[in-house]
Coordinates of C-alpha atoms in Angstrom, one line a residue:
M1 CA -5.4 16.1 -19.5
A2 CA -5.1 14.5 -16.1
V3 CA -6.2 17.6 -14.2
P4 CA -10.0 17.1 -14.9
N5 CA -9.7 13.5 -13.9
L6 CA -7.9 14.4 -10.7
R7 CA -10.5 17.1 -9.9
D8 CA -13.3 14.6 -10.5
L9 CA -11.6 12.0 -8.3
L10 CA -11.1 14.5 -5.5
Q11 CA -14.7 15.6 -5.7
R12 CA -15.9 12.0 -5.4
A13 CA -13.5 11.3 -2.6
Q14 CA -15.2 13.9 -0.4
S15 CA -18.1 11.4 0.0
W16 CA -15.8 8.5 0.9
P17 CA -15.6 7.2 4.5
D18 CA -12.9 8.9 6.6
E19 CA -10.6 5.9 6.6
A20 CA -10.6 5.8 2.8
Q21 CA -9.9 9.5 2.6
K22 CA -7.0 9.1 5.0
E23 CA -5.6 6.3 2.8
L24 CA -5.9 8.4 -0.3
I25 CA -4.0 11.2 1.5
A26 CA -1.3 8.8 2.6
V27 CA -0.8 7.4 -0.9
A28 CA -0.7 10.9 -2.4
N29 CA 1.9 12.0 0.2
E30 CA 4.0 8.9 -0.6
I31 CA 3.9 9.7 -4.3
E32 CA 4.8 13.4 -3.7
S33 CA 7.7 12.3 -1.5
E34 CA 9.0 10.0 -4.2
L35 CA 8.7 12.8 -6.8
N36 CA 10.7 15.1 -4.6
G37 CA 13.4 12.5 -4.0
G38 CA 12.3 11.9 -0.5
E39 CA 13.1 8.7 1.4
Y40 CA 10.3 6.4 2.5
L41 CA 9.8 6.1 6.2
A42 CA 7.8 3.1 7.4
S43 CA 5.0 3.7 9.9
Q44 CA 5.2 2.1 13.4
E45 CA 2.6 -0.4 12.3
E46 CA 4.6 -1.3 9.2
L47 CA 7.7 -1.7 11.3
K48 CA 5.9 -4.1 13.7
I49 CA 4.7 -6.2 10.8
I50 CA 8.2 -6.4 9.4
D51 CA 9.6 -7.4 12.8
A52 CA 7.0 -10.1 13.1
A53 CA 7.7 -11.4 9.7
M54 CA 11.5 -11.5 10.4
A55 CA 10.9 -13.3 13.7
A56 CA 8.8 -15.9 11.8
I57 CA 11.6 -16.4 9.3
D58 CA 14.1 -16.8 12.2
R59 CA 11.8 -19.5 13.6
G60 CA 11.9 -21.3 10.3
E61 CA 8.3 -20.4 9.4
V62 CA 8.8 -20.1 5.6
A63 CA 6.5 -21.1 2.8
A64 CA 7.3 -24.1 0.7
E65 CA 8.0 -23.6 -2.9
A66 CA 4.7 -25.1 -3.9
E67 CA 2.8 -22.7 -1.6
I68 CA 4.6 -19.7 -3.2
E69 CA 3.9 -20.9 -6.7
A70 CA 0.2 -21.4 -5.8
A71 CA 0.0 -17.8 -4.4
F72 CA 1.6 -16.4 -7.6
A73 CA -0.7 -18.5 -9.8
K74 CA -3.7 -17.1 -7.9
F75 CA -2.7 -13.5 -8.5
R76 CA -1.8 -14.1 -12.1
R77 CA -5.4 -15.3 -12.7
G78 CA -6.9 -12.1 -11.2

């Protein structure tokens, strides 16, 4: 049942911009890795983002509870 939908998606994806195609490939590779019991490895950019976030926390730059609730409320509406 999913095969025709997958074929249709892949056909449409051929007209997508290169960056969107690369993102689709990356997501598909992550899914395949999880299905095969593989371990997720963060990219260098993801590791830099994590390091920056941890440094901000170490400096005491954390969101107030009200800010967190506001963010969750925003996404719940969407």
